[in-house]
Coordinates of C-alpha atoms in Angstrom, one line a residue:
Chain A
X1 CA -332.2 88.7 78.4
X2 CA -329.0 89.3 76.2
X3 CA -327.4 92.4 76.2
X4 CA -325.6 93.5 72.9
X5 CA -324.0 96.5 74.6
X6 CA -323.2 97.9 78.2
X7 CA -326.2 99.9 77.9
X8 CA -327.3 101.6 80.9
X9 CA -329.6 99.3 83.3
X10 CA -331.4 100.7 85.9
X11 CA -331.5 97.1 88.5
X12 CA -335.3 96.8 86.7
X13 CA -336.1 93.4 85.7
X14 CA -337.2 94.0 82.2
X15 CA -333.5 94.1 81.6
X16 CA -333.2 90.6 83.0
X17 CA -336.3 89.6 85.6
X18 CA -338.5 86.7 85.9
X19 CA -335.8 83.9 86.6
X20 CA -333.0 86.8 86.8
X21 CA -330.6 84.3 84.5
X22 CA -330.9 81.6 86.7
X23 CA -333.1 79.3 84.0
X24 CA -336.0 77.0 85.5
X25 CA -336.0 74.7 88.4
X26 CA -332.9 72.4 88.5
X27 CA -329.6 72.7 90.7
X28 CA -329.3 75.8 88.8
X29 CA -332.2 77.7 89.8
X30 CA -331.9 76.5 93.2
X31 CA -328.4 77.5 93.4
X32 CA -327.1 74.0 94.6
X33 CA -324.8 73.9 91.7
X34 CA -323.6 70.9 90.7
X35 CA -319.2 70.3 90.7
X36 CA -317.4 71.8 87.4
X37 CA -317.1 69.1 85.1
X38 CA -320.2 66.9 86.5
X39 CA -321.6 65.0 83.7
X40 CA -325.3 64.1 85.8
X41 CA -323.6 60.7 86.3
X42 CA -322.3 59.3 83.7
X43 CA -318.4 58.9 83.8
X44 CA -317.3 62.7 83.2
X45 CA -314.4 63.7 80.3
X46 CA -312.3 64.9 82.7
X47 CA -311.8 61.1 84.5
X48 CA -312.3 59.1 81.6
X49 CA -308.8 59.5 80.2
X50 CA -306.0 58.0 82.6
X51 CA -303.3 60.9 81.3
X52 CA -303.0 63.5 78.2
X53 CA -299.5 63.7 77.3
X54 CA -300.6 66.7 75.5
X55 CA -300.1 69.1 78.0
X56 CA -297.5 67.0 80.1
X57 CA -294.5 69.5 80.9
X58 CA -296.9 72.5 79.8
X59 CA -296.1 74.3 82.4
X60 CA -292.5 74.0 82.1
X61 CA -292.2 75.6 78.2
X62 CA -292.3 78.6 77.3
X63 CA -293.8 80.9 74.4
X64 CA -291.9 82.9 72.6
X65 CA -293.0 86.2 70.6
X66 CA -292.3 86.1 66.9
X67 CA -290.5 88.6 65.2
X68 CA -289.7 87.8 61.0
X69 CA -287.0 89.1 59.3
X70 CA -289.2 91.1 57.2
X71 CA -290.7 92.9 60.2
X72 CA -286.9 93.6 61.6
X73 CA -285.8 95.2 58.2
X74 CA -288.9 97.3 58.2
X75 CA -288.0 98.5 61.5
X76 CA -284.8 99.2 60.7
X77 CA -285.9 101.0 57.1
X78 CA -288.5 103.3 59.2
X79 CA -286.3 104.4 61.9
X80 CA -288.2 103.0 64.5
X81 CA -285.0 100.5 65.6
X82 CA -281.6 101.9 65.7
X83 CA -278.6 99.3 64.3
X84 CA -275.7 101.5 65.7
X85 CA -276.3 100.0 69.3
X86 CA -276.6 95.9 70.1
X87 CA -280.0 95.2 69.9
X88 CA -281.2 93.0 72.8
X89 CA -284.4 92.4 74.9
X90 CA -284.8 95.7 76.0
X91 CA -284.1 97.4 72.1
X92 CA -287.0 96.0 70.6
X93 CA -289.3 95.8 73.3
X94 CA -288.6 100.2 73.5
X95 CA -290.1 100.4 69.9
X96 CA -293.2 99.8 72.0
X97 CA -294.5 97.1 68.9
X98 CA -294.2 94.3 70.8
X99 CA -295.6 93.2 74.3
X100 CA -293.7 90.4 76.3
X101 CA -295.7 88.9 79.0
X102 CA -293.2 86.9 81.6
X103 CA -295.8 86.1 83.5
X104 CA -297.4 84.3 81.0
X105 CA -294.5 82.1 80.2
X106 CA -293.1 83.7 77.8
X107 CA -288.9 83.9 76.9
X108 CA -288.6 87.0 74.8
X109 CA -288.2 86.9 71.0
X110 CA -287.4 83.8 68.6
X111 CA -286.7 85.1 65.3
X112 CA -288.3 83.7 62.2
X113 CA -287.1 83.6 58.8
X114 CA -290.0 85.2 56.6
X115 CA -288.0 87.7 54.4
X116 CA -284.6 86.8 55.1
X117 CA -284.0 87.6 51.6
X118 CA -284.5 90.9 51.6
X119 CA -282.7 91.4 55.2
X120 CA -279.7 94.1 54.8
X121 CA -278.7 95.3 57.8
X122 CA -275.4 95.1 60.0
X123 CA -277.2 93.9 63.2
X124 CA -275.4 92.8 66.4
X125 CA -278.5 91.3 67.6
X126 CA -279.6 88.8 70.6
X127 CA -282.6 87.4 70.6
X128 CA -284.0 84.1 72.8
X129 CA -284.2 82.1 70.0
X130 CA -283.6 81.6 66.5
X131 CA -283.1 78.6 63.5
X132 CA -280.4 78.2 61.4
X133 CA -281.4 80.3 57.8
X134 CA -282.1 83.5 59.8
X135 CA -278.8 82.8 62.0
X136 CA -277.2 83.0 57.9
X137 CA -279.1 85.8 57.0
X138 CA -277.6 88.0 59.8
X139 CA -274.0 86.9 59.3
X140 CA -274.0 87.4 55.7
X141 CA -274.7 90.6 56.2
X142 CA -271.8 91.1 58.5
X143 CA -273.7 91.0 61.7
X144 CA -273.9 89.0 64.9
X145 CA -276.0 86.6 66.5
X146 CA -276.7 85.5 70.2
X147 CA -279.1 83.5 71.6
X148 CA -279.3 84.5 75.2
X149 CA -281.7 83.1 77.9
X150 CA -283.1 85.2 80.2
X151 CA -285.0 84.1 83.5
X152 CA -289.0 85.3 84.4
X153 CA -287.1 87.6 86.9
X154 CA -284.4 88.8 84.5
X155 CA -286.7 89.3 82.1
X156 CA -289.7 91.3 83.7
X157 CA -286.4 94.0 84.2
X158 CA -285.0 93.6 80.4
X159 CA -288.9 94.3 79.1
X160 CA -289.6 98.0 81.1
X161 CA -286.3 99.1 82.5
X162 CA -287.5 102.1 83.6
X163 CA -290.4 100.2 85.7
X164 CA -287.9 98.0 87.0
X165 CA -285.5 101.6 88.0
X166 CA -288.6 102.6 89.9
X167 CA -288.7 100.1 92.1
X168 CA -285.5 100.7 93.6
X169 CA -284.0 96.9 94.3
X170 CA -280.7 96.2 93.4
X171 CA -280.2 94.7 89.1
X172 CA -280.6 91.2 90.1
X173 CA -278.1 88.3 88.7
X174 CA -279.6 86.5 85.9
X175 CA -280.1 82.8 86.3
X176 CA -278.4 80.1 83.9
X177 CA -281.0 78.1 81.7
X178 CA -283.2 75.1 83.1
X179 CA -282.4 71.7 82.1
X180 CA -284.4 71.6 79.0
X181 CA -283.1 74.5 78.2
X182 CA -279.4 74.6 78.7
X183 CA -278.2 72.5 75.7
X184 CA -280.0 74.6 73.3
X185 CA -278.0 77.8 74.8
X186 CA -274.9 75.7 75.0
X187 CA -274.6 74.9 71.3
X188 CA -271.8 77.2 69.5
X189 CA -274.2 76.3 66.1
X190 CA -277.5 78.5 67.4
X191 CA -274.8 80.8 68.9
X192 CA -275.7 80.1 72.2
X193 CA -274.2 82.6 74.7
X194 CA -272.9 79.6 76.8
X195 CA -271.6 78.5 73.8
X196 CA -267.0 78.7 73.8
X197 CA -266.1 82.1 71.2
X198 CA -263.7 79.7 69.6
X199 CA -266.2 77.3 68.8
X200 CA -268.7 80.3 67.6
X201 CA -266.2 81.5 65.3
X202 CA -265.5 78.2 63.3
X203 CA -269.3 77.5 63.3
X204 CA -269.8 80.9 61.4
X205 CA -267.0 80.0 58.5
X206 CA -268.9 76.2 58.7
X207 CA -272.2 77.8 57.9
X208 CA -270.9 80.5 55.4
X209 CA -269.7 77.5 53.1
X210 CA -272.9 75.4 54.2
X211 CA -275.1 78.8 52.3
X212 CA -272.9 79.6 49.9
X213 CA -271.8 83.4 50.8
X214 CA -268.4 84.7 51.5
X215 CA -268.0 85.7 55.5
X216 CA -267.4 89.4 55.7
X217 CA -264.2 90.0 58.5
X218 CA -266.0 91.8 61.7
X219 CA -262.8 92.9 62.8
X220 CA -262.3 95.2 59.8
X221 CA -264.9 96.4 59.7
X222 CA -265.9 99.9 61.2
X223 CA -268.6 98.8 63.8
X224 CA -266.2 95.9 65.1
X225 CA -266.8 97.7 68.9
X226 CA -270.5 97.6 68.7
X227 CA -270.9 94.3 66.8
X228 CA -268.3 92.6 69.4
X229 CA -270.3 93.9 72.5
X230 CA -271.4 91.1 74.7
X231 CA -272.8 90.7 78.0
X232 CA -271.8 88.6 80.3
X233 CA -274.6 85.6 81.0
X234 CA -275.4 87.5 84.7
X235 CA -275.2 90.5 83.0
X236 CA -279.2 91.5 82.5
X237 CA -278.6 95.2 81.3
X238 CA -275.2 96.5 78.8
X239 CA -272.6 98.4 81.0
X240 CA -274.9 97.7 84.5
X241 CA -273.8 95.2 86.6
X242 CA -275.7 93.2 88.9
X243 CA -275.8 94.4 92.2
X244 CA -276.1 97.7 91.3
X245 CA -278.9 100.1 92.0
X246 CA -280.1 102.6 89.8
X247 CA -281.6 105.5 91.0
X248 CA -283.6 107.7 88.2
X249 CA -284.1 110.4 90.8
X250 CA -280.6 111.5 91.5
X251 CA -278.8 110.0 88.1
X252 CA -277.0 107.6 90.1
X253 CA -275.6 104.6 90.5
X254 CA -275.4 103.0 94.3
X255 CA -272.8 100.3 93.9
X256 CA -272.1 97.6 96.7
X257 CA -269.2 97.9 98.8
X258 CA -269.5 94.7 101.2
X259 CA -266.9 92.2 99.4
X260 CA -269.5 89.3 100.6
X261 CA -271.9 91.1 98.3
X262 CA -269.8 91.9 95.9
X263 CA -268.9 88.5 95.9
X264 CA -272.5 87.1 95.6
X265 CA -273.3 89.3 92.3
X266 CA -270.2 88.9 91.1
X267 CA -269.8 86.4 87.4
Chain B
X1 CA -268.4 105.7 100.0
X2 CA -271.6 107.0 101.3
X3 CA -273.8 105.3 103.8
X4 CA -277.6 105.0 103.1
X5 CA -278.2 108.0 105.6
X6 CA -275.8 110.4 103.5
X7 CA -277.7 109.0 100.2
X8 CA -281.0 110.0 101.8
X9 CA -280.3 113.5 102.4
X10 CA -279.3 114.0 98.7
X11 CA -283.1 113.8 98.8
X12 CA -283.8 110.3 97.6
X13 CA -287.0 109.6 98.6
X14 CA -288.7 106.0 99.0
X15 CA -291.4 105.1 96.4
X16 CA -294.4 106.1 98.6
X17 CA -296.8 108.6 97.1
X18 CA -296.9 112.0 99.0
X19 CA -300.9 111.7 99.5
X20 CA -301.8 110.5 103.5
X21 CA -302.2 107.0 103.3
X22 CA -305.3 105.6 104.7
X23 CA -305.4 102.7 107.1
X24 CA -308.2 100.3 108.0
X25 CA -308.3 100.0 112.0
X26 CA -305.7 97.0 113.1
X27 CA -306.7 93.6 113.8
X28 CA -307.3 93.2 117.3
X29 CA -304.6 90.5 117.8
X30 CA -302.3 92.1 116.1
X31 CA -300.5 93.4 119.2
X32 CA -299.9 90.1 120.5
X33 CA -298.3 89.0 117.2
X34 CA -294.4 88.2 117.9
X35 CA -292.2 91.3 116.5
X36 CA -290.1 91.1 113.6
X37 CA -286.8 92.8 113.3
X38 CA -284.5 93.2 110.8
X39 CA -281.1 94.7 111.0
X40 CA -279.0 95.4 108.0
X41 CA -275.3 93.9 108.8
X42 CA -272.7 96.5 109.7
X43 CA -270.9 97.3 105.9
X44 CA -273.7 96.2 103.9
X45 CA -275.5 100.0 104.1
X46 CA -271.8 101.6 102.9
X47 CA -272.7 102.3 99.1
X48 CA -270.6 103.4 96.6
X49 CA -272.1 106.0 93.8
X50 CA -271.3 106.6 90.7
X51 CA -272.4 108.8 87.3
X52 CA -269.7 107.1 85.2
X53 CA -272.0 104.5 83.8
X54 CA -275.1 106.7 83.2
X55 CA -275.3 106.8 79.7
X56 CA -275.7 102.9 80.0
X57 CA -279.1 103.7 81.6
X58 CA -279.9 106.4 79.3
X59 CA -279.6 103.6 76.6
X60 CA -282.8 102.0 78.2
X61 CA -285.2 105.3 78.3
X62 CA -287.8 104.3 75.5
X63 CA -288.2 106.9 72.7
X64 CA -291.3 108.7 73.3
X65 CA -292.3 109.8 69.9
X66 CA -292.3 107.2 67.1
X67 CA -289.0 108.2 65.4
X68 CA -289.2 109.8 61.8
X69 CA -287.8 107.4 58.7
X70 CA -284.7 109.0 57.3
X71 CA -285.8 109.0 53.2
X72 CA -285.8 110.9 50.2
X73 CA -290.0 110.9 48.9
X74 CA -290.2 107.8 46.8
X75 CA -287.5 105.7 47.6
X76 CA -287.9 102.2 48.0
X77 CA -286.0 100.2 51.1
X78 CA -284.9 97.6 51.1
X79 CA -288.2 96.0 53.1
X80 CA -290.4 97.3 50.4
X81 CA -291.3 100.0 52.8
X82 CA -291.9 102.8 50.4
X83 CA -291.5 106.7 51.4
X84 CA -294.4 108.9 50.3
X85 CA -293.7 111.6 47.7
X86 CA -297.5 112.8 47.1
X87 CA -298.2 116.6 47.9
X88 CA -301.0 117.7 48.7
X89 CA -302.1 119.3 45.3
X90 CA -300.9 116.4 43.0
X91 CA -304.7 114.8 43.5
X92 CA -308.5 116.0 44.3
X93 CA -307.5 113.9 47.4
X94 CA -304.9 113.1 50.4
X95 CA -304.1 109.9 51.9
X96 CA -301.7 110.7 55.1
X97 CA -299.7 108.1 56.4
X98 CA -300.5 107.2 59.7
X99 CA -298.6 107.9 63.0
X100 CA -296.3 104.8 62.5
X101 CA -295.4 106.0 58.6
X102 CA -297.3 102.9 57.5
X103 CA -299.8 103.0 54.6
X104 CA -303.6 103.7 56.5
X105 CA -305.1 100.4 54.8
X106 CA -306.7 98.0 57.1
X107 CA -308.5 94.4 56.7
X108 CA -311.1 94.3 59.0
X109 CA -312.3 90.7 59.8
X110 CA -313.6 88.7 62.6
X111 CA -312.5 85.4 63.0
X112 CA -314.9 82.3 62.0
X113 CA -316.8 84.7 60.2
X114 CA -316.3 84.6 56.3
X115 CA -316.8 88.8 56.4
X116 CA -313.6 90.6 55.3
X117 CA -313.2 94.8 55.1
X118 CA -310.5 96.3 53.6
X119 CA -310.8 99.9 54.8
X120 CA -308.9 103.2 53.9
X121 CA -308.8 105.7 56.8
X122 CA -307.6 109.6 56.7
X123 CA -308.9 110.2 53.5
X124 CA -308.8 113.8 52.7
X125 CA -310.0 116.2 50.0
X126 CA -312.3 114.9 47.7
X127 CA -312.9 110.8 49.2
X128 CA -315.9 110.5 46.0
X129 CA -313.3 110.8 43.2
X130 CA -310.7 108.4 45.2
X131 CA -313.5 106.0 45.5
X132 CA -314.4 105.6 41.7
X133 CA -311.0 105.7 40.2
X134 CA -310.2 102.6 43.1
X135 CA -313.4 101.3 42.2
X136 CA -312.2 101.0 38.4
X137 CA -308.8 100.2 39.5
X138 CA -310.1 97.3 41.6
X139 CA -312.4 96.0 38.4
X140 CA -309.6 96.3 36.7
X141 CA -307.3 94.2 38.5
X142 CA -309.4 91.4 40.1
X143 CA -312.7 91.4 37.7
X144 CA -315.1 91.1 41.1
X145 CA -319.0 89.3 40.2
X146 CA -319.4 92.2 43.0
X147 CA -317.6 94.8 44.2
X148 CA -319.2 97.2 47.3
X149 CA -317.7 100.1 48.2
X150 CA -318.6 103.1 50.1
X151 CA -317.2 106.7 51.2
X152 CA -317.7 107.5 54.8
X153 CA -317.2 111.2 54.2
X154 CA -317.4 112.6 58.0
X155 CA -315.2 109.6 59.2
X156 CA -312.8 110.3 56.2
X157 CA -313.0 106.2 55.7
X158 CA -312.9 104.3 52.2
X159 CA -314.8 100.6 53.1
X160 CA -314.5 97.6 50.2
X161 CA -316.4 94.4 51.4
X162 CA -313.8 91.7 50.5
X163 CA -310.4 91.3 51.0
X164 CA -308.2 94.0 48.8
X165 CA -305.5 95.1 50.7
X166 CA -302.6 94.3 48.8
X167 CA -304.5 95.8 45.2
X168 CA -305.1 99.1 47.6
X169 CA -301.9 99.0 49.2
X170 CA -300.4 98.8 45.2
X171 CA -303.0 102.0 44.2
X172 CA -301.8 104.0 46.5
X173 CA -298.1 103.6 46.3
X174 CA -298.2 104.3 42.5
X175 CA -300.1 107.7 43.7
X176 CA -297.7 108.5 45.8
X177 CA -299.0 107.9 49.4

């Protein structure tokens, strides 16, 4: 019998007797199931078909949460995400709008560009993935863009800091991208973070002619400190080094003083 | 620098709760298991602590209350997020924003079903006289074969069956809400 609702059962069988959901004589009822998949003998699905690309190297992409441009001004209108410090990882995922899931193979945020023509705001943002009209929209503006990758591990600690703190382990070294991953992050045109300055800076002018806007001067500009803050690529959180322990207990920070460790979390 | 042992007394305790944990008996074998030992190499448990960079970590502490939009009633950003600028007088009825400053109109729907509700929650004051100025104001706009509406007075809902958020979203904001 079908239940709409938990509703209260008392173990009777009017709430499910007779065959107790087991169905009538069979393998089923019998409880010698047969093996998941088991087609009663004719050649199953799940051997008919040699391989399915489909899914081949499924396991090895990741998902990344959406977040338009639209959305990002909105949050910026309301208040709910301040533009007077770099927003990263950790920013947007304190707004408490968005849930990112590392263990279910997801990067962090790819940005999309649904309202990039209303976006207005200076931004020094870094994000884990974005396309070339949204990477406009920010600079026309007078922000910056990053793409940055960061690693399951790296990642879990950029989503809940303060869970990460807890735990009391030293700010771990993020890793570099994987294979399929590190030419995408090495590209000075998505503003990789691998990517060389020099080349950043002359793909910025390239893609200000490319849209048609004039490129405002960062370094004039009064935010130039905020919008030129970078981390390093083993940096996970701004102004903490790896290494480092955190203790939210005693506000303070237990630094390393082995050289061989320092060493080993240093860039 | 401190060693671990000076860092401990500052009264750093371990992340075990304080309640008396409770232990299943051992597995008999388990004597007879090899012992493990770890020892930390002499230099690595010197530490070195610091406040300097605090306000680094105080950048990650989450806000805990959803922060207030800084905006004069009425104006219009740049998202098209508009700020309300109703009072509570100004109708027979209230619509509060809700806790994220977002107007309280929601489409209900589940998916593969064709069954759409657009519903308007917190409705205060008088919901009977919102309802049949929206109802003209919807006739008005989309000319509906049928349009069903109802007033859930005790759960301060407004409930349309069809999909009207953007016309109520529109009646709203021209109200003031």
């Amino acid at each position: 019998m079908f239940l709409f609702s938990r509703q209260a059962t008392r173990g009777r069988g009017i709430y499910g007797g007779k065959t107790h959901g087991c169905g009538s004589k069979g393998s089923g009822q019998r409880q010698n199931f047969m093996r998941l998949g088991y087609e009663t003998g004719n050649n199953p699905f799940y051997l008919r078909f040699p391989t399915q690309n489909y899914y081949k190297g499924h396991h090895l992409r990741l998902s990344y949460t959406p977040l338009c441009m639209g959305k990002l001004q909105r949050m910026i209108d309301t208040a709910r995400l301040r533009t007077d410090r770099p927003v990263d990882v950790s920013e947007l995922t304190a707004t408490g709008l968005f849930s990112v899931k590392p263990y279910e193979k997801e990067g962090g945020f790819m940005l999309q560009d649904d309202g990039i023509d209303h976006f207005q705001a200076t931004v020094n943002l870094e994000v884990q993935w974005a396309s070339e009209a949204v990477i406009a929209a920010v600079e026309r503006n007078g922000g910056t863009i990053t793409v940055a990758y960061y690693d399951p591990g790296a990642l879990l600690a950029a989503v809940d800091p303060m869970a990460f703190f807890r735990r009391g382990v030293p700010i771990p070294r993020r890793m570099l991208p994987p294979q399929n991953l590190i030419d995408y992050y090495s590209d000075p045109k998505n503003r990789g973070y691998l990517a060389d300055p020099a080349q950043v800076a002359k793909e910025r002018f390239i893609l200000a002619q490319k849209y048609g806007y004039a490129l405002p001067d960062i370094r004039s500009s009064p935010h130039k400190e905020m919008l030129l803050e970078r981390k390093d690529p083993r940096q996970i959180f701004y102004g903490l080094q790896p290494g480092w322990v955190v203790s939210l207990k005693d506000k303070l920070i237990l630094k390393p003083t082995d050289p061989e460790l320092q060493q080993h979390y240093a860039s | 620098m401190l060693s671990l042992r000076q860092v401990s007394r500052l009264g750093w305790r371990t992340i075990i709760s304080p309640r008396a944990l409770h232990t299943s008996p051992p597995v008999s074998a388990i004597g007879r298991l090899p012992a493990g030992t770890h020892t930390i190499p002499e230099g690595r448990d010197q530490v070195e602590t610091s406040r300097a960079e605090w306000g680094y970590v105080e950048r990650l502490f989450p806000p805990k209350t959803v922060p207030r939009p800084q905006a004069t009633p009425g104006e219009v950003k740049p998202s098209g997020w508009v700020a309300p600028s109703a009072s509570r007088d100004d109708h027979p009825y209230f619509v509060p924003r809700n806790r994220s400053h977002m107007l309280p109109v929601y489409l209900e729907h589940k998916p593969i079903i064709s069954k759409y509700r657009t519903s308007v929650h917190h409705v205060e004051g008088d919901i009977f006289a919102l309802l049949e100025e929206l109802r003209e104001y919807l006739k008005e706009q989309r000319q509906p074969k049928i349009l069903n509406m109802r007033a859930h007075e005790p759960h301060q809902r407004i409930e349309v069956k069809g999909q009207y958020v953007a016309e109520v979203r529109e009646f709203l904001l021209q109200k003031g809400f």
